Coordinates of C-alpha atoms in Angstrom, one line a residue:
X1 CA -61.1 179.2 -151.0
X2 CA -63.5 182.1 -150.5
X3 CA -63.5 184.2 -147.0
X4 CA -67.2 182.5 -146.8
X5 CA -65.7 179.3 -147.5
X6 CA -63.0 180.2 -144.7
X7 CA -65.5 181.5 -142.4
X8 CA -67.9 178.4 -142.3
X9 CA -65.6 176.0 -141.9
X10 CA -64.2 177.6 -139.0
X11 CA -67.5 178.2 -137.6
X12 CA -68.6 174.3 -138.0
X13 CA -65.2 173.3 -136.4
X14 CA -65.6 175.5 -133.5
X15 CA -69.2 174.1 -133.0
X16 CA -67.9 170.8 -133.1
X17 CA -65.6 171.1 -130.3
X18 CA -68.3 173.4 -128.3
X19 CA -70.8 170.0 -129.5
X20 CA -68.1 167.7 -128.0
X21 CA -67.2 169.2 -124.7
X22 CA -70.9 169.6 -123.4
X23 CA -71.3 165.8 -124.8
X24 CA -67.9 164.6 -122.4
X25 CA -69.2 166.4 -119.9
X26 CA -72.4 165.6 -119.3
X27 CA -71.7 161.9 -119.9
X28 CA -69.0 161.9 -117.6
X29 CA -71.2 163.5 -115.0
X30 CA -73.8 161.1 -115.4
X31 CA -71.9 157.9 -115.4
X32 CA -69.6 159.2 -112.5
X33 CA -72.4 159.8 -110.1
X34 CA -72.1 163.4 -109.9
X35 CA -75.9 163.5 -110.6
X36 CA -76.1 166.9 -109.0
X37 CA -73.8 168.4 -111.8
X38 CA -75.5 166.5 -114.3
X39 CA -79.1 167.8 -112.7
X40 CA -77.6 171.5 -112.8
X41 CA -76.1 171.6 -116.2
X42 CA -77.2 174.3 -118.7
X43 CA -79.6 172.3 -120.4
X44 CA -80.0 174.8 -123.4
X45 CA -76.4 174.2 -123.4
X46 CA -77.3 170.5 -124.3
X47 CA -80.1 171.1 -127.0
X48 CA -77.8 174.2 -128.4
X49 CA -74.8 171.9 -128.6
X50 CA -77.3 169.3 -130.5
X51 CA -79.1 172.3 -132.8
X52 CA -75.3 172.8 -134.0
X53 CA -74.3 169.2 -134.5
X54 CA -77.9 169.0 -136.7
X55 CA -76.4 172.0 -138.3
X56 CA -73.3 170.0 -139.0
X57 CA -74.8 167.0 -140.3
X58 CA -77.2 169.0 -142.6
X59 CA -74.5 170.7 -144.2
X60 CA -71.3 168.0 -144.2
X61 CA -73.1 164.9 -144.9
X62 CA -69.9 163.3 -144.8
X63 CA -68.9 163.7 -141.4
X64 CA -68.8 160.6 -140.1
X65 CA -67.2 162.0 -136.8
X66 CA -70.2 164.7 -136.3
X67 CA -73.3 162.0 -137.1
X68 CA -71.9 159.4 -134.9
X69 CA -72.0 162.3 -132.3
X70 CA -75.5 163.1 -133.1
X71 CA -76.8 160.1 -133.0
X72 CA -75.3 159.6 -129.7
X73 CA -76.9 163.0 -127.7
X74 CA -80.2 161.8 -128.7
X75 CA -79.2 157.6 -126.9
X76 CA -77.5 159.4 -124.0
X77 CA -78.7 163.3 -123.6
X78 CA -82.1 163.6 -125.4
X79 CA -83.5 160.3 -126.0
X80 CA -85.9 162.5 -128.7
X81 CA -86.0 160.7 -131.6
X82 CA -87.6 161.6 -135.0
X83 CA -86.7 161.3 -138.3
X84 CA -84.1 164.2 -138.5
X85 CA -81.6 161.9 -136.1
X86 CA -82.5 158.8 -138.0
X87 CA -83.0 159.5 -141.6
X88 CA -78.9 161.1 -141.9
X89 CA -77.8 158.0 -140.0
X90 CA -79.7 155.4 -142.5
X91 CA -78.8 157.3 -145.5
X92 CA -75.6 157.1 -144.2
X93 CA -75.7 153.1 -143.7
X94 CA -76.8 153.1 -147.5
X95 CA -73.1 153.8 -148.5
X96 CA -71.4 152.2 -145.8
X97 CA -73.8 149.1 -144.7
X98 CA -71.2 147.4 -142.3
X99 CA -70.5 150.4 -140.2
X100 CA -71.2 148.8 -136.7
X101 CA -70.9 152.1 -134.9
X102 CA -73.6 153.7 -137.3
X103 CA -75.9 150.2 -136.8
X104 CA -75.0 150.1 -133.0
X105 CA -76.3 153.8 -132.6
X106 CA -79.4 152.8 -135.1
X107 CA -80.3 149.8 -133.3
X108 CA -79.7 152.0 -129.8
X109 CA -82.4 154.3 -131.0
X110 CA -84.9 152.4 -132.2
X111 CA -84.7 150.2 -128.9
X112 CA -85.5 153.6 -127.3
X113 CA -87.8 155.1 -129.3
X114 CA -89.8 151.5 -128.5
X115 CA -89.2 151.9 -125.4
X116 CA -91.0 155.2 -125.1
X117 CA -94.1 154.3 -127.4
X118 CA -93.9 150.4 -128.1
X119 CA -94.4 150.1 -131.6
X120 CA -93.9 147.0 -133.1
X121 CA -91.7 148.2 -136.1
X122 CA -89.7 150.0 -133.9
X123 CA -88.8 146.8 -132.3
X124 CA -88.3 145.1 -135.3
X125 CA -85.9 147.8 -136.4
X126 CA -83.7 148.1 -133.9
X127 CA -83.9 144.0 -133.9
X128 CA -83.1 144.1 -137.3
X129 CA -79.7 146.7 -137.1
X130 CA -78.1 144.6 -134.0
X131 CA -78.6 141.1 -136.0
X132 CA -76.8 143.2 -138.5
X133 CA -73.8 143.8 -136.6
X134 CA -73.9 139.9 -135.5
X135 CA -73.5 138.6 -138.7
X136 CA -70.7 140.7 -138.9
X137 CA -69.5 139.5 -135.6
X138 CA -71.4 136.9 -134.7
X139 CA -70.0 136.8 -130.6
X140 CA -70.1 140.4 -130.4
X141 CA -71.0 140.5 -126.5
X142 CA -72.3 143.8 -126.4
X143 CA -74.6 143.8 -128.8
X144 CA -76.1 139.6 -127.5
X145 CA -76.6 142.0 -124.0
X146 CA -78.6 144.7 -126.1
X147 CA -80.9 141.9 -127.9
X148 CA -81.1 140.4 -124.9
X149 CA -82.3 143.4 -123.1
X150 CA -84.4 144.6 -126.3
X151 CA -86.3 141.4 -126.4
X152 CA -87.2 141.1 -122.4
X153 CA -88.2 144.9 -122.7
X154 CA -90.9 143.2 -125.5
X155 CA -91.7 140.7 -123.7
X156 CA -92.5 142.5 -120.2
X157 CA -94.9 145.2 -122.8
X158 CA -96.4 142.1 -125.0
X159 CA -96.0 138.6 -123.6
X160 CA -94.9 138.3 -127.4
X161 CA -91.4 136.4 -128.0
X162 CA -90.2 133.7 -130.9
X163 CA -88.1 131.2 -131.3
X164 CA -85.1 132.9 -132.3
X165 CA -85.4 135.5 -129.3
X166 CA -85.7 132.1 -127.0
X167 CA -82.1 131.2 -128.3
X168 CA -80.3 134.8 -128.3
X169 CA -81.6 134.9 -124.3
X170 CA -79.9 130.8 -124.5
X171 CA -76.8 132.7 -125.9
X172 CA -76.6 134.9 -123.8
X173 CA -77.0 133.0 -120.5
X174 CA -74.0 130.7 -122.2
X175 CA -72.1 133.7 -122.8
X176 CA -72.8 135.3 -119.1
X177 CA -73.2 132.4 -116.9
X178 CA -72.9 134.2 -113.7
X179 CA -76.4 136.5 -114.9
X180 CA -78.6 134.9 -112.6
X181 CA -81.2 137.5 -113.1
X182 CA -81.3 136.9 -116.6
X183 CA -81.5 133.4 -116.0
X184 CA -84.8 133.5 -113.7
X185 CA -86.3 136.3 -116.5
X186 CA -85.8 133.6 -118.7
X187 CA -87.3 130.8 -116.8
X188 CA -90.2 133.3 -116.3
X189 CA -90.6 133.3 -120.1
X190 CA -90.9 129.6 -120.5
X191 CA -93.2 129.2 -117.9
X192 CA -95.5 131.8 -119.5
X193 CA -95.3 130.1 -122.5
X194 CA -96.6 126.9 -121.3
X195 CA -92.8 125.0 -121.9
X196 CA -93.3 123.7 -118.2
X197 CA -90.4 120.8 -118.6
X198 CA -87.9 123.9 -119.9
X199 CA -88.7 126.1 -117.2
X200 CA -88.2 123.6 -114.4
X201 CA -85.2 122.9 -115.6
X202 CA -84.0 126.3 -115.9
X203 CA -85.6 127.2 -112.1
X204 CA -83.5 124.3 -111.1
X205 CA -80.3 125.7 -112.6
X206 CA -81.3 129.0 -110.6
X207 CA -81.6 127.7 -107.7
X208 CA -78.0 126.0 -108.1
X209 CA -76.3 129.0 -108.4
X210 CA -78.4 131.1 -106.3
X211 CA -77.6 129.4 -103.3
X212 CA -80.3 130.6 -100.2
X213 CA -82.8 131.5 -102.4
X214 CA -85.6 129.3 -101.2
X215 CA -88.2 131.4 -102.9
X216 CA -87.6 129.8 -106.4
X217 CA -88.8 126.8 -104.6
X218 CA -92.2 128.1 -105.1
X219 CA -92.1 128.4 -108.9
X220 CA -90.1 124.8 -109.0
X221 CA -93.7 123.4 -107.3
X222 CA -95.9 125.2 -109.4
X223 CA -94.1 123.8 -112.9
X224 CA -94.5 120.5 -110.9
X225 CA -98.0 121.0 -110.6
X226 CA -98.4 122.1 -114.1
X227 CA -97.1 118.6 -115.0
X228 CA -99.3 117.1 -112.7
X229 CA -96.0 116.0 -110.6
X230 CA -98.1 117.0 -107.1
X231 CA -96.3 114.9 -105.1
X232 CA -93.1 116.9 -106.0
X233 CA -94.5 120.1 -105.3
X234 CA -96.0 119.0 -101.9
X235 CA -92.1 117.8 -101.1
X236 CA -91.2 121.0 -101.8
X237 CA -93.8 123.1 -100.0
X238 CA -93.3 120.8 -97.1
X239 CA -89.3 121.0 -97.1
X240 CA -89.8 125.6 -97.3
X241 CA -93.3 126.2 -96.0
X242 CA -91.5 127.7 -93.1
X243 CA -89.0 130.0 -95.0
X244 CA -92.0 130.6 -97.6
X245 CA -94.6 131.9 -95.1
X246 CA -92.0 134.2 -93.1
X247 CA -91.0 136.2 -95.9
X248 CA -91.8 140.1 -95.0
X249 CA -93.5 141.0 -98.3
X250 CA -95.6 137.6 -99.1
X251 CA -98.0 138.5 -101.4
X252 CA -98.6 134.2 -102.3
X253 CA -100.8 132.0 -99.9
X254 CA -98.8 129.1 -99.6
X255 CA -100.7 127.6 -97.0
X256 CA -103.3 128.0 -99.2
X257 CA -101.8 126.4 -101.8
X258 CA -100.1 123.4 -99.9
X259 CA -103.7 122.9 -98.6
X260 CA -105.3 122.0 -101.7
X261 CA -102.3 119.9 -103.1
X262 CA -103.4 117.7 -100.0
X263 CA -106.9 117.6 -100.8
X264 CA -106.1 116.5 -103.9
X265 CA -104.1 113.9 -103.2
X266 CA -106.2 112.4 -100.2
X267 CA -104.7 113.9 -97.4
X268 CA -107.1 113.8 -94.2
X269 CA -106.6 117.6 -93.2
X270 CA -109.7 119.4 -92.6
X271 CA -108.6 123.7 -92.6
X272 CA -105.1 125.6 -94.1
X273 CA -104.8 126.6 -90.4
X274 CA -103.6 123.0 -89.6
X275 CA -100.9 123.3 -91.8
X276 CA -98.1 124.0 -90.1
X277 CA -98.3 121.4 -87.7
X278 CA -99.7 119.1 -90.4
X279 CA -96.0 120.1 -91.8
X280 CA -94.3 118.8 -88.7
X281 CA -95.8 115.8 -88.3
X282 CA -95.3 114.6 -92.1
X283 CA -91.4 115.2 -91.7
X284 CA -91.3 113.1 -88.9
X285 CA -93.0 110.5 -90.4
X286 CA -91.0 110.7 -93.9
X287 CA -87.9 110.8 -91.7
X288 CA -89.2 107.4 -90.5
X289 CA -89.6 106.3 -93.8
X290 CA -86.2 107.1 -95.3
X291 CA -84.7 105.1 -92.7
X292 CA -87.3 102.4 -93.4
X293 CA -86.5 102.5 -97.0
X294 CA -82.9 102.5 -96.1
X295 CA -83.4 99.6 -94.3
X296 CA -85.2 97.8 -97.5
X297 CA -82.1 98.2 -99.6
X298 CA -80.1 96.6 -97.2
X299 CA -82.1 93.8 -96.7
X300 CA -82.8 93.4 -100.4
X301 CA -78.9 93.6 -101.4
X302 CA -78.1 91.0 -99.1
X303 CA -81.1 88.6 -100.7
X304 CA -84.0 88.7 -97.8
X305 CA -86.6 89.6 -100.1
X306 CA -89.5 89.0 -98.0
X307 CA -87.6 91.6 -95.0
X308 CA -87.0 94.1 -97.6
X309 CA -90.8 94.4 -99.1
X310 CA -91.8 94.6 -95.2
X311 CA -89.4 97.6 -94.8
X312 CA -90.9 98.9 -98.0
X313 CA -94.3 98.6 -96.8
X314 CA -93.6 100.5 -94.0
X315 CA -91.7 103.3 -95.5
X316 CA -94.5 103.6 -98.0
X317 CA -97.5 103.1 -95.2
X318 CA -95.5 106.1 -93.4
X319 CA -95.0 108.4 -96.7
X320 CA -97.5 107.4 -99.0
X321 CA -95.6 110.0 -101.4
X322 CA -92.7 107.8 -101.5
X323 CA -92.0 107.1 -105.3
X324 CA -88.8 104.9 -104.7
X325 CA -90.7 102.4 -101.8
X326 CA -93.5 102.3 -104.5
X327 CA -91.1 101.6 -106.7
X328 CA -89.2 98.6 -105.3
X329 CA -92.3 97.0 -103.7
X330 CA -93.9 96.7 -107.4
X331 CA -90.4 95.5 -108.8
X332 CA -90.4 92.6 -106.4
X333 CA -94.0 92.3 -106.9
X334 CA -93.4 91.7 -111.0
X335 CA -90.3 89.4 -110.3
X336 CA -92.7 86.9 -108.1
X337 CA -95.5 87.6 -110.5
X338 CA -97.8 89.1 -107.8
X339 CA -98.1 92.0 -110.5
X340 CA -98.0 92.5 -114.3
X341 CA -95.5 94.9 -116.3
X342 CA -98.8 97.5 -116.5
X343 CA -98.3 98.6 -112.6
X344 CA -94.3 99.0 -113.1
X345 CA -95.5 101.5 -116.5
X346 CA -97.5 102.9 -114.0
X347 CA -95.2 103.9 -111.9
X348 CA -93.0 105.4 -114.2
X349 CA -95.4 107.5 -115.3
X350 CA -95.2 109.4 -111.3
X351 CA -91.9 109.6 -111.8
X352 CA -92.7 111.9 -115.2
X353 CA -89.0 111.6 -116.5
X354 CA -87.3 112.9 -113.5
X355 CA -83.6 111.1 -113.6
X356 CA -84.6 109.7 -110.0
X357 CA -86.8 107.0 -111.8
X358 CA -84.0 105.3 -113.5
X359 CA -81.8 105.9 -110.4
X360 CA -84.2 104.1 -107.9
X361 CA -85.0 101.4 -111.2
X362 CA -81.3 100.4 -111.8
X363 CA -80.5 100.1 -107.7
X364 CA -83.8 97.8 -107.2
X365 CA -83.0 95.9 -110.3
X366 CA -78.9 95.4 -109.4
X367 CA -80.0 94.3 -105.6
X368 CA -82.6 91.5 -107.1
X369 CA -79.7 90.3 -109.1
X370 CA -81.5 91.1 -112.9
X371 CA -78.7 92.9 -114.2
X372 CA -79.5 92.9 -117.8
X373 CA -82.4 95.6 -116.9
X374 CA -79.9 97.2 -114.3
X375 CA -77.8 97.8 -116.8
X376 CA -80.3 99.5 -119.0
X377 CA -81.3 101.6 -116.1
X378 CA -77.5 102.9 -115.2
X379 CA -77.3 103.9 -118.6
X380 CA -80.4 105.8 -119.1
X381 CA -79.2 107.4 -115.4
X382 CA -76.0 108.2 -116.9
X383 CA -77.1 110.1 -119.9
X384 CA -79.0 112.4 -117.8
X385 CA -76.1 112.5 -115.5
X386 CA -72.8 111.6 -117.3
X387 CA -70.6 112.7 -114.4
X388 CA -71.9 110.7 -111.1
X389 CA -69.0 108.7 -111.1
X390 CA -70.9 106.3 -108.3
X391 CA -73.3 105.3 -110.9
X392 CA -70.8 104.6 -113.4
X393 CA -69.0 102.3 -111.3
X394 CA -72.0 100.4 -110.2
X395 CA -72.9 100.1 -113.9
X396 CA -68.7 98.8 -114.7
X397 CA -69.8 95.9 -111.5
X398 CA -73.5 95.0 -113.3
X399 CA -71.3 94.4 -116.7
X400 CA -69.0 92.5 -115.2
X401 CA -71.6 90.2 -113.7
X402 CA -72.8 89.4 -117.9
X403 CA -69.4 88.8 -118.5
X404 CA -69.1 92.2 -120.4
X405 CA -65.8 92.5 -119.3
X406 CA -64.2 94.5 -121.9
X407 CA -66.7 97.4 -121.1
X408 CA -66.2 97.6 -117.5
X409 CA -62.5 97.3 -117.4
X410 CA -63.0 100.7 -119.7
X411 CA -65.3 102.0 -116.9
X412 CA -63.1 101.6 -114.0
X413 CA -59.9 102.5 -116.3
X414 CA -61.5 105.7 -116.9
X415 CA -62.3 106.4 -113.4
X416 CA -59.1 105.8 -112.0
X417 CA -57.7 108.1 -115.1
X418 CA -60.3 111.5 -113.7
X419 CA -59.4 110.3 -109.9
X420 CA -55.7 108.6 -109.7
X421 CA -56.4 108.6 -106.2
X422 CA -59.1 106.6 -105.7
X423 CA -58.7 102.9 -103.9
X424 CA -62.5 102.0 -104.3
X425 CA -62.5 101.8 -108.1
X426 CA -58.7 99.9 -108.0
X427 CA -60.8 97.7 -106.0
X428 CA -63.5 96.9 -108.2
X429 CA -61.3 96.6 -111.2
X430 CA -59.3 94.0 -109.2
X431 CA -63.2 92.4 -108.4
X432 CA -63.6 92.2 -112.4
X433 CA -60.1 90.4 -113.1
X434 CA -61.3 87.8 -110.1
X435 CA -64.2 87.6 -112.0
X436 CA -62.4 86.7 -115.5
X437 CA -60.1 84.3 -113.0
X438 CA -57.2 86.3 -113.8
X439 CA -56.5 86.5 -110.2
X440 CA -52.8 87.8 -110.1
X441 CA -54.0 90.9 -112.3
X442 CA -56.9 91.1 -109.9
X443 CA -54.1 91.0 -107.1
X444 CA -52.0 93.7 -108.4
X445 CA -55.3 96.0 -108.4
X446 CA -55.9 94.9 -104.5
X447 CA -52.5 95.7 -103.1
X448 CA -52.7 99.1 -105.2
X449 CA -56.1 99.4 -103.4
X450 CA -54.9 98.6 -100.2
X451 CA -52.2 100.7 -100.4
X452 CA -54.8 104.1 -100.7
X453 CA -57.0 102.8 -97.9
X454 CA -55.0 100.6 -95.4
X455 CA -57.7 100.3 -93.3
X456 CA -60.2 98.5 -95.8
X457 CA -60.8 94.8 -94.5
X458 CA -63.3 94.1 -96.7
X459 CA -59.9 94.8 -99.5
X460 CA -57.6 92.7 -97.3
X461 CA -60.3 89.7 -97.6
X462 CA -60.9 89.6 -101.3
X463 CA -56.6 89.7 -101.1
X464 CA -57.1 86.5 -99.0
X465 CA -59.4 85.1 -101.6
X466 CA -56.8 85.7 -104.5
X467 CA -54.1 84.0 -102.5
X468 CA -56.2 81.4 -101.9
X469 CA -57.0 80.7 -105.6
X470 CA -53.3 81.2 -106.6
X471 CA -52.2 78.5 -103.9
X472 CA -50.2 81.3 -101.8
X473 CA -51.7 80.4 -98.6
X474 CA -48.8 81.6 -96.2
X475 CA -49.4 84.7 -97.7
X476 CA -52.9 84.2 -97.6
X477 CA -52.8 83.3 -93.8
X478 CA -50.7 86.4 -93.0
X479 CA -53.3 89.1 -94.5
X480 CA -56.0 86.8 -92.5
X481 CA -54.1 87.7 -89.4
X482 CA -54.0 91.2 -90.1
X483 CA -57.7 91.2 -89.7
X484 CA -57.7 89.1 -87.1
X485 CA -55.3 91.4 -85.0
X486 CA -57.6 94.0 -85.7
X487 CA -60.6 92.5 -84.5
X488 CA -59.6 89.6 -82.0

């Protein structure tokens, strides 16, 4: 080897390490929080340590170690890019195409480079060299956070996003479930789009985990508006108008808003001033109404038809908003034939898909005793909502009264398997035996029941009941006078 020879190679190492210590320490400086050192660092320390790593690249081609380096001043230093940092690195990727730290640093500076003059190319580059390293490794969680951050840095420029950037941000939020920022950005994005049904839902999931954040309650309204759901949003505006209005940088008249949403829907208010105490009185009177309402269910489970549609008159005559009092007044309406299946359609319609409408259909239909159409109702419920265990077991009772008996048993087998605890649904599988007349089976399930909740008389009569059948009515006497002990 030639003194030259000697002499170069000892001068590119010693740049190297010069290169590398200014690199540590102005990286450690600036992620540290020691922002004063970083502010009064030599800064032609900086561009001289990157004239020499250029120097190094230029010459030694195939230093990965130096490249890498340079590529990463110009993310984290310089953030200059032109074509003397990227054409070595993508010459580079020629040779070796599934180096993820030469296409992490590639994508890294494109993403800045449109950033700083919002090009589409560069964004398609940079796009382009993070996929890359995904099909390598497709869960790669680093790189789903730079897409993701890449494609809302687009979207926030251009109001310009596709179908595959829709399901890296779906990733992502499945990856990082705790991002709740990420989660409204991408709520935000739906709602742009026009995909009013997707954003609501996504608000709604916001709004679940940001607990307290009654401000999402005004973008929940305005999807319900877009789907013509007004009733919804007025619910809404009414429940937060208070907590809406008192926030200390409102720039959204929600007054004005709630205002017109009356108008529109034949409200007899005459200014926005009047709002407020418009507000009050409308949550007394739908407080009325839910009790009302309540009121209706009763009477209609235990068969006084006629009581019940007055209670739903009344609950409906005091919140003409009320879907559900709409609801079961039309349902006994078509069961007498006072009404045809058009206005039940109609109905529906209000609800616009929401998983209340089956909830409020299958209750009316199991307390006017057509369990056929209850049951269809549970089941729609419960694919919307496969974990309310309540539903499921008041779907297992509505199969039990067809004399699908197989099915329920499953049902109330299942529940007691997720909750051994439970008495109520030990109870109801003992109400399904009775039903299938296998009363000592429905017995055993009874006394289990019992057993959990020993203060149950409603359990200690149905026990009577089974005695009775069986011919045990010593025993069937002696639980009696339990109750009667009780309640003298």
């Amino acid at each position: 080897m030639s003194d030259q020879n000697k002499f170069d190679t000892a001068k590119m190492k010693s740049n190297w390490v010069f290169a590398k210590r200014i690199y540590d320490e102005a990286i450690h400086a600036k992620y540290s929080g020691n922002l004063d050192f970083y502010k009064k660092m030599n800064t032609n320390n900086i561009y001289k340590a990157d004239s020499l790593l250029r120097e190094i690249v230029q010459n030694v081609p195939n230093d990965l170690t130096a490249l890498k380096l340079y590529g990463k001043f110009h993310i984290d230093l310089i953030s200059i890019i032109n074509k003397q940092v990227l054409d070595p690195l993508e010459n580079t990727l020629q040779s070796k195409p599934e180096d993820i730290e030469i296409l992490q640093i590639l994508g890294k500076l494109y993403q800045i480079q449109f950033d700083t003059i919002r090009k589409g190319e560069d964004f398609q580059k940079s796009f382009s060299y993070y996929e890359k390293i995904l099909q390598i490794q497709p869960n790669e969680k680093i790189v789903i956070e730079q897409l993701k951050n890449l494609i809302l840095m687009r979207f926030s420029y251009e109001k310009v996003v596709s179908k595959e950037h829709l399901e890296i941000l779906e990733k992502y939020i499945e990856i990082n479930k705790n991002d709740v920022d990420t989660l409204l950005k991408l709520a935000d994005i739906y709602f742009d789009l026009g995909e009013y049904e997707k954003a609501l839902e996504i608000y709604k999931r916001y709004r679940k985990a940001k607990v307290g954040a009654y401000g999402i309650s005004h973008y929940i309204a305005q999807c319900y508006i877009k789907l013509n759901q007004n009733k919804k949003a007025i619910a809404l505006y009414e429940e937060n108008i208070n907590k809406l209005e008192s926030q200390k940088y409102r720039t959204i008249d929600y007054k004005k808003i709630l205002y017109d949403l009356y108008k529109k829907e034949g409200f007899d208010i005459n200014h926005e001033s009047e709002i407020i105490n418009f507000v009050k009185k409308r949550n007394k009177e739908k407080s009325l109404a839910t009790e009302f309402h309540a009121d209706g269910e009763k009477l209609l489970k235990e068969g006084d038809i006629e009581g019940a549609l007055d209670k739903f008159t009344r609950a409906l005559k005091m919140d003409p908003l009320r879907l559900d009092s709409s609801l079961f007044i039309t349902g006994i309406k078509l069961k007498n034939k006072v009404v045809n299946r058009a206005e039940m359609d109609d109905i529906k319609q209000k609800y616009r898909g929401d998983s209340a409408y089956w909830s409020d259909l299958a209750r009316m239909y199991d307390f006017l005793g057509d369990y056929h159409n209850a049951i269809e109702a549970y089941t729609k419920f419960l694919e919307l909502n496969p974990n309310d265990t309540n539903f499921k077991s008041n779907l297992g009772l509505c199969l039990s009264n067809v004399d699908r008996f197989d099915e329920a048993i499953k049902i109330f087998k299942e529940l007691i398997e997720t909750n051994p605890r439970t008495a109520i649904e030990r109870y109801n599988l003992g109400l399904v035996y009775a039903r299938m007349k296998k009363f000592t089976k429905a017995l055993e399930y009874y006394v289990n029941a019992l057993s959990r909740f020993k203060r149950s008389n409603h359990i200690i009569k149905s026990i009577v009941d089974v005695h009775h059948e069986l011919g045990n009515y010593n025993l069937a006497k002696a639980y009696l006078n339990v109750i009667v002990r009780r309640d003298p």
